[in-house]
mmCIF file of C-alpha atoms and ligand atoms in Angstrom:
data_model
loop_
_atom_site.group_PDB
_atom_site.id
_atom_site.type_symbol
_atom_site.label_atom_id
_atom_site.label_comp_id
_atom_site.label_asym_id
_atom_site.label_seq_id
_atom_site.Cartn_x
_atom_site.Cartn_y
_atom_site.Cartn_z
ATOM 1 C CA MET L 29 0.000 0.000 0.000
ATOM 2 C CA ASP L 30 1.147 3.484 -0.816
ATOM 3 C CA ARG L 31 2.234 5.490 2.158
ATOM 4 C CA LYS L 32 0.722 8.953 2.197
ATOM 5 C CA LYS L 33 2.915 11.897 3.006
ATOM 6 C CA ILE L 34 2.013 14.801 5.268
ATOM 7 C CA ASP L 35 3.816 18.128 5.051
ATOM 8 C CA ILE L 36 3.607 20.306 8.123
ATOM 9 C CA VAL L 37 4.119 23.977 7.419
ATOM 10 C CA ILE L 38 5.247 25.962 10.463
ATOM 11 C CA PRO L 39 5.669 29.753 10.257
ATOM 12 C CA CYS L 40 8.281 30.929 12.767
ATOM 13 C CA PHE L 41 9.032 34.450 13.843
ATOM 14 C CA ASN L 42 11.499 34.601 16.728
ATOM 15 C CA GLU L 43 10.661 31.112 17.946
ATOM 16 C CA SER L 44 14.134 29.725 18.664
ATOM 17 C CA LYS L 45 12.992 27.646 21.649
ATOM 18 C CA CYS L 46 9.844 26.384 19.991
ATOM 19 C CA VAL L 47 11.543 25.059 16.867
ATOM 20 C CA ASP L 48 12.988 22.070 18.709
ATOM 21 C CA LEU L 49 9.990 21.537 20.959
ATOM 22 C CA ILE L 50 7.534 21.225 18.115
ATOM 23 C CA TYR L 51 9.905 19.001 16.172
ATOM 24 C CA LYS L 52 10.097 16.610 19.119
ATOM 25 C CA ALA L 53 6.339 16.614 19.578
ATOM 26 C CA LEU L 54 5.707 15.869 15.907
ATOM 27 C CA LYS L 55 8.411 13.228 15.709
ATOM 28 C CA LYS L 56 6.865 11.450 18.654
ATOM 29 C CA LEU L 57 3.452 11.549 17.023
ATOM 30 C CA PHE L 58 4.720 10.173 13.722
ATOM 31 C CA GLU L 59 6.619 7.410 15.476
ATOM 32 C CA SER L 60 3.541 6.275 17.352
ATOM 33 C CA GLU L 61 -0.024 6.925 16.305
ATOM 34 C CA LEU L 62 0.730 8.243 12.835
ATOM 35 C CA SER L 63 3.514 5.799 12.017
ATOM 36 C CA GLY L 64 1.630 4.770 8.885
ATOM 37 C CA PHE L 65 2.454 8.116 7.259
ATOM 38 C CA ASP L 66 5.537 9.716 5.787
ATOM 39 C CA TRP L 67 6.081 13.210 7.064
ATOM 40 C CA SER L 68 8.134 16.295 6.648
ATOM 41 C CA ILE L 69 8.252 19.619 8.447
ATOM 42 C CA LEU L 70 8.596 22.757 6.383
ATOM 43 C CA TYR L 71 9.738 25.578 8.643
ATOM 44 C CA ILE L 72 9.241 29.079 7.308
ATOM 45 C CA ASP L 73 11.554 31.443 9.106
ATOM 46 C CA ASP L 74 9.749 34.749 8.727
ATOM 47 C CA GLY L 75 12.779 36.995 9.100
ATOM 48 C CA SER L 76 13.451 36.144 12.736
ATOM 49 C CA GLN L 77 15.933 38.336 14.560
ATOM 50 C CA ASP L 78 16.986 35.728 17.108
ATOM 51 C CA ASP L 79 18.674 32.395 16.419
ATOM 52 C CA THR L 80 15.557 30.667 15.081
ATOM 53 C CA LEU L 81 17.211 29.956 11.751
ATOM 54 C CA GLU L 82 20.283 28.410 13.419
ATOM 55 C CA HIS L 83 18.002 26.050 15.311
ATOM 56 C CA ILE L 84 16.164 25.108 12.147
ATOM 57 C CA VAL L 85 19.370 24.518 10.204
ATOM 58 C CA GLY L 86 20.684 22.426 13.079
ATOM 59 C CA LEU L 87 17.585 20.249 13.015
ATOM 60 C CA SER L 88 17.706 19.923 9.285
ATOM 61 C CA ASN L 89 21.321 18.737 9.457
ATOM 62 C CA SER L 90 20.522 16.117 12.043
ATOM 63 C CA ASP L 91 17.280 14.923 10.449
ATOM 64 C CA ASN L 92 17.702 15.607 6.790
ATOM 65 C CA SER L 93 14.768 13.538 5.620
ATOM 66 C CA HIS L 94 12.150 15.194 7.819
ATOM 67 C CA VAL L 95 13.157 18.828 8.104
ATOM 68 C CA ARG L 96 13.107 21.380 5.328
ATOM 69 C CA TYR L 97 12.971 25.134 5.552
ATOM 70 C CA ILE L 98 12.681 28.463 3.805
ATOM 71 C CA SER L 99 14.062 31.603 5.375
ATOM 72 C CA PHE L 100 12.715 35.041 4.462
ATOM 73 C CA ALA L 101 14.951 38.038 3.872
ATOM 74 C CA ARG L 102 12.856 40.034 6.321
ATOM 75 C CA ASN L 103 9.666 39.751 8.315
ATOM 76 C CA PHE L 104 6.863 39.499 5.761
ATOM 77 C CA GLY L 105 4.157 38.409 8.191
ATOM 78 C CA LYS L 106 2.497 35.137 8.936
ATOM 79 C CA GLU L 107 0.217 35.224 5.892
ATOM 80 C CA SER L 108 3.198 35.391 3.557
ATOM 81 C CA ALA L 109 4.912 32.610 5.467
ATOM 82 C CA ILE L 110 1.832 30.450 5.037
ATOM 83 C CA TYR L 111 1.821 31.182 1.316
ATOM 84 C CA ALA L 112 5.462 30.187 0.910
ATOM 85 C CA GLY L 113 4.824 26.991 2.852
ATOM 86 C CA LEU L 114 1.792 25.941 0.841
ATOM 87 C CA GLU L 115 3.497 26.801 -2.418
ATOM 88 C CA ASN L 116 6.461 24.577 -1.658
ATOM 89 C CA ALA L 117 4.703 21.688 0.050
ATOM 90 C CA ASP L 118 4.436 18.520 -2.015
ATOM 91 C CA GLY L 119 2.862 15.965 0.314
ATOM 92 C CA ASP L 120 -0.539 14.345 -0.216
ATOM 93 C CA TYR L 121 -1.748 16.342 2.771
ATOM 94 C CA VAL L 122 -0.558 19.680 4.035
ATOM 95 C CA ALA L 123 -0.929 20.861 7.611
ATOM 96 C CA LEU L 124 -0.512 24.404 8.902
ATOM 97 C CA MET L 125 0.542 24.775 12.495
ATOM 98 C CA ASP L 126 1.872 27.485 14.837
ATOM 99 C CA ALA L 127 5.340 26.972 16.236
ATOM 100 C CA ASP L 128 4.416 27.635 19.863
ATOM 101 C CA LEU L 129 2.513 24.356 20.419
ATOM 102 C CA GLN L 130 -0.726 26.257 20.887
ATOM 103 C CA HIS L 131 -1.985 24.010 18.129
ATOM 104 C CA PRO L 132 -1.833 20.580 19.748
ATOM 105 C CA PRO L 133 -0.082 18.241 17.263
ATOM 106 C CA HIS L 134 -2.236 15.382 18.462
ATOM 107 C CA LEU L 135 -5.267 16.959 16.788
ATOM 108 C CA LEU L 136 -3.737 15.832 13.488
ATOM 109 C CA VAL L 137 -5.019 12.336 14.227
ATOM 110 C CA GLU L 138 -8.592 13.541 14.341
ATOM 111 C CA MET L 139 -8.068 15.754 11.305
ATOM 112 C CA LEU L 140 -6.696 12.860 9.275
ATOM 113 C CA HIS L 141 -9.674 10.800 10.306
ATOM 114 C CA ALA L 142 -12.031 13.511 9.014
ATOM 115 C CA ILE L 143 -10.294 13.591 5.648
ATOM 116 C CA GLU L 144 -9.527 9.927 5.120
ATOM 117 C CA ASP L 145 -12.644 8.336 6.589
ATOM 118 C CA GLU L 146 -15.352 10.992 6.587
ATOM 119 C CA GLY L 147 -14.858 12.419 3.132
ATOM 120 C CA TYR L 148 -13.847 15.962 4.048
ATOM 121 C CA ASP L 149 -11.319 17.930 2.013
ATOM 122 C CA CYS L 150 -9.871 19.709 4.989
ATOM 123 C CA ALA L 151 -10.220 20.060 8.730
ATOM 124 C CA THR L 152 -9.861 23.260 10.719
ATOM 125 C CA ALA L 153 -9.265 23.582 14.423
ATOM 126 C CA ARG L 154 -11.560 25.795 16.474
ATOM 127 C CA ARG L 155 -10.564 27.032 19.883
ATOM 128 C CA VAL L 156 -13.487 26.773 22.260
ATOM 129 C CA LYS L 157 -12.299 28.354 25.504
ATOM 130 C CA ARG L 158 -10.380 31.548 25.833
ATOM 131 C CA GLU L 159 -10.804 32.028 29.584
ATOM 132 C CA LYS L 160 -7.330 33.312 30.245
ATOM 133 C CA GLU L 161 -7.614 36.042 27.649
ATOM 134 C CA SER L 162 -8.891 39.451 28.597
ATOM 135 C CA LYS L 163 -12.575 40.324 28.304
ATOM 136 C CA VAL L 164 -11.790 43.270 26.049
ATOM 137 C CA ARG L 165 -9.911 41.087 23.599
ATOM 138 C CA ASN L 166 -12.661 38.507 23.664
ATOM 139 C CA PHE L 167 -15.304 41.110 23.004
ATOM 140 C CA MET L 168 -13.280 42.592 20.184
ATOM 141 C CA SER L 169 -12.768 39.246 18.551
ATOM 142 C CA ASN L 170 -16.495 38.437 18.667
ATOM 143 C CA ALA L 171 -17.373 41.848 17.291
ATOM 144 C CA PHE L 172 -14.822 41.331 14.530
ATOM 145 C CA TYR L 173 -16.458 38.138 13.320
ATOM 146 C CA LYS L 174 -19.936 39.664 13.443
ATOM 147 C CA VAL L 175 -18.843 42.657 11.375
ATOM 148 C CA ILE L 176 -16.808 40.712 8.870
ATOM 149 C CA ASN L 177 -19.499 38.091 8.274
ATOM 150 C CA TRP L 178 -22.062 40.815 7.792
ATOM 151 C CA ALA L 179 -19.888 42.866 5.472
ATOM 152 C CA THR L 180 -18.513 40.070 3.340
ATOM 153 C CA GLY L 181 -21.145 37.360 3.409
ATOM 154 C CA MET L 182 -18.518 34.872 4.564
ATOM 155 C CA LYS L 183 -19.082 32.380 7.333
ATOM 156 C CA LEU L 184 -16.179 32.669 9.709
ATOM 157 C CA ALA L 185 -16.480 31.229 13.193
ATOM 158 C CA PRO L 186 -15.195 32.718 16.444
ATOM 159 C CA GLY L 187 -12.171 30.819 17.689
ATOM 160 C CA MET L 188 -11.327 29.686 14.154
ATOM 161 C CA THR L 189 -7.579 29.173 13.921
ATOM 162 C CA ASP L 190 -5.074 28.782 11.142
ATOM 163 C CA TYR L 191 -4.435 25.247 12.329
ATOM 164 C CA ARG L 192 -5.663 22.971 9.613
ATOM 165 C CA LEU L 193 -4.983 19.901 7.583
ATOM 166 C CA MET L 194 -5.920 19.854 3.936
ATOM 167 C CA LYS L 195 -5.638 17.784 0.830
ATOM 168 C CA LYS L 196 -2.940 18.883 -1.566
ATOM 169 C CA GLN L 197 -5.635 20.135 -3.905
ATOM 170 C CA VAL L 198 -6.937 22.599 -1.317
ATOM 171 C CA ALA L 199 -3.429 23.901 -0.747
ATOM 172 C CA GLU L 200 -3.070 24.426 -4.483
ATOM 173 C CA ALA L 201 -6.331 26.361 -4.557
ATOM 174 C CA ILE L 202 -5.057 28.675 -1.821
ATOM 175 C CA VAL L 203 -1.819 29.203 -3.709
ATOM 176 C CA SER L 204 -3.785 30.090 -6.831
ATOM 177 C CA MET L 205 -5.034 33.205 -5.046
ATOM 178 C CA ARG L 206 -2.141 35.498 -5.639
ATOM 179 C CA GLU L 207 -3.367 38.662 -3.969
ATOM 180 C CA HIS L 208 -0.899 40.534 -1.825
ATOM 181 C CA GLU L 209 -3.206 41.714 0.926
ATOM 182 C CA ARG L 210 -3.780 38.204 2.189
ATOM 183 C CA PHE L 211 -6.401 37.248 4.717
ATOM 184 C CA ILE L 212 -6.104 33.520 4.954
ATOM 185 C CA LYS L 213 -9.287 32.880 6.926
ATOM 186 C CA GLY L 214 -11.282 34.614 4.240
ATOM 187 C CA ILE L 215 -9.411 32.715 1.553
ATOM 188 C CA TYR L 216 -10.353 29.387 3.166
ATOM 189 C CA SER L 217 -13.962 30.417 3.101
ATOM 190 C CA TRP L 218 -13.786 31.751 -0.456
ATOM 191 C CA ILE L 219 -12.276 28.657 -2.081
ATOM 192 C CA GLY L 220 -15.015 26.385 -0.795
ATOM 193 C CA PHE L 221 -14.421 22.610 -0.336
ATOM 194 C CA ARG L 222 -15.849 20.515 2.474
ATOM 195 C CA SER L 223 -14.298 21.448 5.749
ATOM 196 C CA LYS L 224 -14.791 19.981 9.184
ATOM 197 C CA TRP L 225 -14.482 21.980 12.410
ATOM 198 C CA ILE L 226 -12.476 20.276 15.087
ATOM 199 C CA GLU L 227 -12.791 21.811 18.531
ATOM 200 C CA TYR L 228 -10.112 21.944 21.160
ATOM 201 C CA GLU L 229 -9.465 23.703 24.428
ATOM 202 C CA ASN L 230 -7.242 26.715 24.374
ATOM 203 C CA VAL L 231 -3.648 26.170 25.498
ATOM 204 C CA GLU L 232 -0.978 28.668 26.460
ATOM 205 C CA ARG L 233 2.082 29.028 24.257
ATOM 206 C CA VAL L 234 5.035 27.001 25.610
ATOM 207 C CA GLU L 235 7.751 29.618 25.161
ATOM 208 C CA GLY L 236 8.187 33.278 24.328
ATOM 209 C CA ASP L 237 5.479 35.877 23.797
ATOM 210 C CA SER L 238 2.619 36.311 21.422
ATOM 211 C CA LYS L 239 3.643 38.333 18.397
ATOM 212 C CA TRP L 240 0.334 40.205 18.393
ATOM 213 C CA ASN L 241 -0.587 43.469 20.031
ATOM 214 C CA TYR L 242 -3.753 45.551 19.784
ATOM 215 C CA ARG L 243 -2.428 47.537 16.867
ATOM 216 C CA GLY L 244 -1.549 44.346 15.025
ATOM 217 C CA LEU L 245 -4.999 42.917 15.678
ATOM 218 C CA TRP L 246 -6.677 46.094 14.482
ATOM 219 C CA ASN L 247 -4.661 46.018 11.248
ATOM 220 C CA TYR L 248 -5.476 42.334 10.842
ATOM 221 C CA ALA L 249 -9.183 43.019 11.235
ATOM 222 C CA LYS L 250 -8.963 45.855 8.748
ATOM 223 C CA THR L 251 -7.193 43.717 6.161
ATOM 224 C CA GLY L 252 -9.797 41.008 6.662
ATOM 225 C CA ILE L 253 -12.682 43.308 5.945
ATOM 226 C CA ILE L 254 -11.131 45.363 3.190
ATOM 227 C CA ALA L 255 -9.617 42.386 1.348
ATOM 228 C CA PHE L 256 -12.945 40.640 1.052
ATOM 229 C CA ALA L 257 -15.587 43.319 1.113
ATOM 230 C CA THR L 258 -16.274 46.381 -0.912
ATOM 231 C CA THR L 259 -19.338 47.109 1.205
ATOM 232 C CA PRO L 260 -17.870 50.316 2.677
ATOM 233 C CA LEU L 261 -17.231 51.700 -0.812
ATOM 234 C CA ARG L 262 -20.657 50.733 -2.024
ATOM 235 C CA ALA L 263 -22.605 51.788 1.068
ATOM 236 C CA VAL L 264 -21.888 55.434 0.272
ATOM 237 C CA ILE L 265 -24.458 55.376 -2.531
ATOM 238 C CA TYR L 266 -27.232 54.710 -0.013
ATOM 239 C CA LEU L 267 -26.044 57.530 2.182
ATOM 240 C CA GLY L 268 -26.323 59.808 -0.853
ATOM 241 C CA PHE L 269 -29.892 58.707 -1.521
ATOM 242 C CA LEU L 270 -30.714 59.213 2.144
ATOM 243 C CA VAL L 271 -29.435 62.786 2.256
ATOM 244 C CA ILE L 272 -31.228 63.702 -0.992
ATOM 245 C CA GLY L 273 -34.400 62.118 0.381
ATOM 246 C CA ILE L 274 -34.167 64.120 3.599
ATOM 247 C CA SER L 275 -33.628 67.346 1.676
ATOM 248 C CA LEU L 276 -36.696 66.701 -0.491
ATOM 249 C CA VAL L 277 -38.942 65.831 2.447
ATOM 250 C CA TYR L 278 -37.693 68.898 4.268
ATOM 251 C CA ALA L 279 -38.341 71.077 1.213
ATOM 252 C CA ILE L 280 -41.906 69.807 0.882
ATOM 253 C CA ARG L 281 -42.542 70.426 4.550
ATOM 254 C CA LEU L 282 -41.237 74.001 4.402
ATOM 255 C CA TYR L 283 -43.203 74.642 1.224
ATOM 256 C CA ILE L 284 -46.439 73.510 2.826
ATOM 257 C CA MET L 285 -45.701 75.619 5.891
ATOM 258 C CA SER L 286 -45.135 78.683 3.732
ATOM 259 C CA VAL L 287 -48.315 78.134 1.692
ATOM 260 C CA THR L 288 -50.453 77.678 4.808
ATOM 261 C CA GLY L 289 -48.782 80.704 6.359
ATOM 262 C CA ALA L 290 -47.399 78.747 9.333
ATOM 263 C CA ARG L 291 -43.873 79.870 8.502
ATOM 264 C CA PRO L 292 -42.987 82.236 5.666
ATOM 265 C CA TRP L 293 -40.425 81.172 3.058
ATOM 266 C CA GLN L 294 -37.066 82.863 3.630
ATOM 267 C CA ASP L 295 -33.842 83.177 1.638
ATOM 268 C CA THR L 296 -31.985 81.154 4.255
ATOM 269 C CA THR L 297 -34.478 78.336 3.738
ATOM 270 C CA THR L 298 -33.503 78.163 0.090
ATOM 271 C CA ILE L 299 -29.820 78.136 0.963
ATOM 272 C CA ILE L 300 -30.177 75.406 3.560
ATOM 273 C CA LEU L 301 -32.204 73.258 1.176
ATOM 274 C CA LEU L 302 -29.723 73.760 -1.625
ATOM 275 C CA LEU L 303 -26.803 72.873 0.620
ATOM 276 C CA LEU L 304 -28.498 69.720 1.819
ATOM 277 C CA PHE L 305 -29.537 68.683 -1.680
ATOM 278 C CA LEU L 306 -26.152 69.323 -3.260
ATOM 279 C CA GLY L 307 -24.440 67.553 -0.368
ATOM 280 C CA GLY L 308 -26.622 64.555 -1.116
ATOM 281 C CA VAL L 309 -25.807 64.671 -4.824
ATOM 282 C CA ILE L 310 -22.073 64.809 -4.099
ATOM 283 C CA ILE L 311 -22.233 61.854 -1.719
ATOM 284 C CA LEU L 312 -24.242 59.933 -4.289
ATOM 285 C CA LEU L 313 -21.636 60.586 -6.958
ATOM 286 C CA LEU L 314 -18.913 59.438 -4.590
ATOM 287 C CA GLY L 315 -20.926 56.273 -4.152
ATOM 288 C CA VAL L 316 -21.054 55.767 -7.907
ATOM 289 C CA ILE L 317 -17.291 56.186 -8.091
ATOM 290 C CA GLY L 318 -17.010 53.778 -5.164
ATOM 291 C CA GLU L 319 -19.001 51.240 -7.105
ATOM 292 C CA TYR L 320 -16.538 51.379 -10.001
ATOM 293 C CA LEU L 321 -13.568 51.434 -7.666
ATOM 294 C CA ALA L 322 -14.923 48.362 -5.902
ATOM 295 C CA ARG L 323 -15.017 46.458 -9.163
ATOM 296 C CA ILE L 324 -11.569 47.594 -10.192
ATOM 297 C CA TYR L 325 -10.294 46.609 -6.762
ATOM 298 C CA MET L 326 -11.673 43.102 -6.959
ATOM 299 C CA GLU L 327 -10.483 42.782 -10.548
ATOM 300 C CA VAL L 328 -6.875 43.743 -9.887
ATOM 301 C CA LYS L 329 -6.665 41.038 -7.257
ATOM 302 C CA ASN L 330 -6.593 38.694 -10.216
ATOM 303 C CA ARG L 331 -8.204 35.860 -8.364
ATOM 304 C CA PRO L 332 -9.011 32.698 -10.270
ATOM 305 C CA ILE L 333 -12.485 32.819 -11.795
ATOM 306 C CA TYR L 334 -13.364 29.454 -10.302
ATOM 307 C CA ILE L 335 -11.841 26.606 -8.378
ATOM 308 C CA ALA L 336 -12.714 23.145 -9.635
ATOM 309 C CA LYS L 337 -12.768 20.265 -7.235
ATOM 310 C CA GLU L 338 -12.917 17.431 -9.709
ATOM 311 C CA LYS L 339 -12.203 17.168 -13.375
ATOM 312 C CA LYS L 340 -12.779 14.705 -16.164
ATOM 313 C CA LEU L 341 -12.309 16.368 -19.479
ATOM 314 C CA ASP L 342 -10.503 13.983 -21.810
ATOM 315 C CA LYS L 343 -12.268 10.887 -23.077
HETATM 316 N N1 LIG G 414 4.407 34.428 13.062
HETATM 317 C C1 LIG G 414 5.080 34.642 11.845
HETATM 318 N N2 LIG G 414 5.310 35.933 11.434
HETATM 319 C C2 LIG G 414 4.882 37.010 12.148
HETATM 320 C C3 LIG G 414 4.175 36.782 13.363
HETATM 321 C C4 LIG G 414 3.950 35.479 13.781
HETATM 322 O O1 LIG G 414 5.469 33.700 11.170
HETATM 323 O O2 LIG G 414 5.123 38.138 11.723
HETATM 324 C C5 LIG G 414 4.179 33.043 13.527
HETATM 325 C C6 LIG G 414 4.666 32.746 14.924
HETATM 326 O O3 LIG G 414 6.029 32.402 14.923
HETATM 327 C C7 LIG G 414 3.787 31.607 15.350
HETATM 328 C C8 LIG G 414 2.468 31.907 14.641
HETATM 329 O O4 LIG G 414 2.795 32.810 13.580
HETATM 330 O O5 LIG G 414 4.260 30.353 14.887
HETATM 331 C C9 LIG G 414 1.435 32.518 15.561
HETATM 332 O O6 LIG G 414 1.976 33.634 16.227
HETATM 333 P P1 LIG G 414 1.634 33.957 17.751
HETATM 334 O O7 LIG G 414 1.758 32.722 18.580
HETATM 335 O O8 LIG G 414 2.475 35.110 18.142
HETATM 336 O O9 LIG G 414 0.110 34.400 17.651
HETATM 337 P P2 LIG G 414 -1.081 34.043 18.678
HETATM 338 O O10 LIG G 414 -0.994 32.583 18.978
HETATM 339 O O11 LIG G 414 -0.856 34.883 19.863
HETATM 340 O O12 LIG G 414 -2.332 34.388 17.912
HETATM 341 MG MG1 LIG G 415 0.546 31.549 19.602
#
């Protein structure tokens, strides 16, 4: 029987301690429960400033057959690291995993089960408890998912992580999206395929600090919404209609008042009405421009027109 191969892509930014720890954890897993599979780790050193790369190179020298790596010239961000990993993975299955062991390697067993026995194309881990994290952060993360799902029509779930296992084909689909402003969670949702949620309890990172801060999270949220939605650009048109509507209703009301003698028509009335009306027209025109801009924006992303799951074309 053919042995299937799993590639595990691990983005690393200043994770010198974690590099060895996660290697050991994975090695143990593939020597026991997952011994029926071939495996290889693909470390992506995302421009680390500490000795992460030295650790990776060391591992790769001692275990040539299981450790490969790419090292970036500078810090390009996790999304770029993920892209590089998926682009260069060649196993039958590709897994994405954080270096800090916050994504329990053991979950791979369940993920493999979902793909091999239950007919899914990929499996994504969902964190169910975030007790140790601050209330503010929790609230912000929930609000983020509400807003983004509303604005983009995607179905992202709170606690959704980047930890996932996918068939090679799914990885290729992700790589076919060549946009630069990458928001991987949105990309997962956009490409489709059958995906299973696998829940797990939150764990603390084993070493070092989280690379995120509030500013980073805010930028992340912004990229997520702007990369997938043009709603803000398009919404302006409705604001324009609203302001014009208000100005017309207001004009009618003042006209009636002046005819019935309740309040005489004054020059200032005309000016106010004109201002309001013209303001509305200008906003409306901005909305029209936004509508074009939105299309140009989506077009320049140069996404594939479709992603086929199966093919049988030749006879
Ligand atoms: N990471 C990366 N580039 C970055 C920031 C983070 O490759 O610019 C990696 C990091 O090394 C880790 C993963 O992304 O493997 C998740 O980062 P972190 O643990 O800091 O995020 P958190 O778990 O707090 O969301
Ligand atoms: Mg982490």
